[in-house]
Tab-separated table of N, CA and C in Angstrom:
chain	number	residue	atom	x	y	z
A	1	UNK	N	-4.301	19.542	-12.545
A	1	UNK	CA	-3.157	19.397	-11.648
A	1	UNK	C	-3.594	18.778	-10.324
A	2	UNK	N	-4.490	19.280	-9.846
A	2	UNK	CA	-5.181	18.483	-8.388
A	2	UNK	C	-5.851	16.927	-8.597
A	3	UNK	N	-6.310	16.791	-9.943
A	3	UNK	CA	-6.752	15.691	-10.023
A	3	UNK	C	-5.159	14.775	-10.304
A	4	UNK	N	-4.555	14.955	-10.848
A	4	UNK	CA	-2.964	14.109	-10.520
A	4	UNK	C	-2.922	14.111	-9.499
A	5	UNK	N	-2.889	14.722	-8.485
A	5	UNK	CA	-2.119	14.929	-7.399
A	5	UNK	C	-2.724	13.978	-6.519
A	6	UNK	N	-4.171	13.559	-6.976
A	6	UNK	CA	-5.298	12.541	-5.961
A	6	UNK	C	-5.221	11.532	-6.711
A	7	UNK	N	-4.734	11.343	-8.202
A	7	UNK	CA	-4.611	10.067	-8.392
A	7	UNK	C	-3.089	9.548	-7.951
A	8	UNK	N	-1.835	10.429	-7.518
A	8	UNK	CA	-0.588	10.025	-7.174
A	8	UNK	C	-0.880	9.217	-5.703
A	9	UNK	N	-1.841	10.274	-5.327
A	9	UNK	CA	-2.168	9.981	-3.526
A	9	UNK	C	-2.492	8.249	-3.504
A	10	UNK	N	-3.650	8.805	-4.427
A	10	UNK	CA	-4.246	7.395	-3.843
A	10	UNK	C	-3.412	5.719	-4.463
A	11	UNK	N	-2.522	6.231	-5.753
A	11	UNK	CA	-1.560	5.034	-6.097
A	11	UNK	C	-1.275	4.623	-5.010
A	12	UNK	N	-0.189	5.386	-4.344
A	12	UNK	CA	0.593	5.444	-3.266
A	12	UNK	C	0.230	4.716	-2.285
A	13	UNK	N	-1.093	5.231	-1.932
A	13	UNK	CA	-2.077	4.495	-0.627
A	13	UNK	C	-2.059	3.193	-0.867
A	14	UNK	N	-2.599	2.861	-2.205
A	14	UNK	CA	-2.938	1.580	-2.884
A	14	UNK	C	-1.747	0.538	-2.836
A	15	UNK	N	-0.322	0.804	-3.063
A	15	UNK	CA	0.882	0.691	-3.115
A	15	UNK	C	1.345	0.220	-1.493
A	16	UNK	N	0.873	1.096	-0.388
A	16	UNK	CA	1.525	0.938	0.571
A	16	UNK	C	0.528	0.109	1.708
A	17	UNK	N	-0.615	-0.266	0.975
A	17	UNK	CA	-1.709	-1.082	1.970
A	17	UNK	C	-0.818	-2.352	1.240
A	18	UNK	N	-0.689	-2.805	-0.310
A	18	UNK	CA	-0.141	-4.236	-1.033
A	18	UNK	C	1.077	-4.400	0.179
A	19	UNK	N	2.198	-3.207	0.611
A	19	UNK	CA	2.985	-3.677	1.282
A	19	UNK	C	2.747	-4.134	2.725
A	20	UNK	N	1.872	-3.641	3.548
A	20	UNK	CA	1.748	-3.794	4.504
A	20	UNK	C	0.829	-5.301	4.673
A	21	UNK	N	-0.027	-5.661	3.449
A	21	UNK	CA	-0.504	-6.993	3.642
A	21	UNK	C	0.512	-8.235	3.620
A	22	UNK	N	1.749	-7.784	2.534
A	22	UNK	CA	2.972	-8.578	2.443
A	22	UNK	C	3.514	-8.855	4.071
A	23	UNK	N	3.578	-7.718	4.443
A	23	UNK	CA	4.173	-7.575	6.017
A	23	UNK	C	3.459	-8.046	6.735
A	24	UNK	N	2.209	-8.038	6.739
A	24	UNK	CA	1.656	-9.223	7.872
A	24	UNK	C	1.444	-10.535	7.676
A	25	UNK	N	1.776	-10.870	5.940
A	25	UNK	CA	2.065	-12.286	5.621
A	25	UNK	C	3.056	-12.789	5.958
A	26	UNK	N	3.645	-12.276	6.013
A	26	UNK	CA	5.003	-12.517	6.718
A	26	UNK	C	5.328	-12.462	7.958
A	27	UNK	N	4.881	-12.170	8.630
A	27	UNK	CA	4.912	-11.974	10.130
A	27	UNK	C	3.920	-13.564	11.044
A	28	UNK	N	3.152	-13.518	9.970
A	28	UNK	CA	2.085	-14.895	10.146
A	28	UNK	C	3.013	-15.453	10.111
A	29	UNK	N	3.496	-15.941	8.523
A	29	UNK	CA	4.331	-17.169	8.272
A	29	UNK	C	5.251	-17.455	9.040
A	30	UNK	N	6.251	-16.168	9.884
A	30	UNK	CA	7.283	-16.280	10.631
A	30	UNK	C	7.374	-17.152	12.226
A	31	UNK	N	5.316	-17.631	12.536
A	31	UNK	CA	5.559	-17.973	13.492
A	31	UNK	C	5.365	-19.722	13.398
């Protein structure tokens, strides 16, 4: 059960760094 719970974590992490690189590609491109 804890080992799910660190592989949900770290999806997540993994998931929300892909978005935040999108977001500063975009923020580049925007200028």
């Amino acid at each position: 059960m804890h080992e799910a719970a660190t592989d949900l974590k770290f999806e997540y992490a993994a998931r929300l760094r892909d978005e935040i690189n999108d977001l500063r590609r975009e923020l580049r491109d925007a200028r």
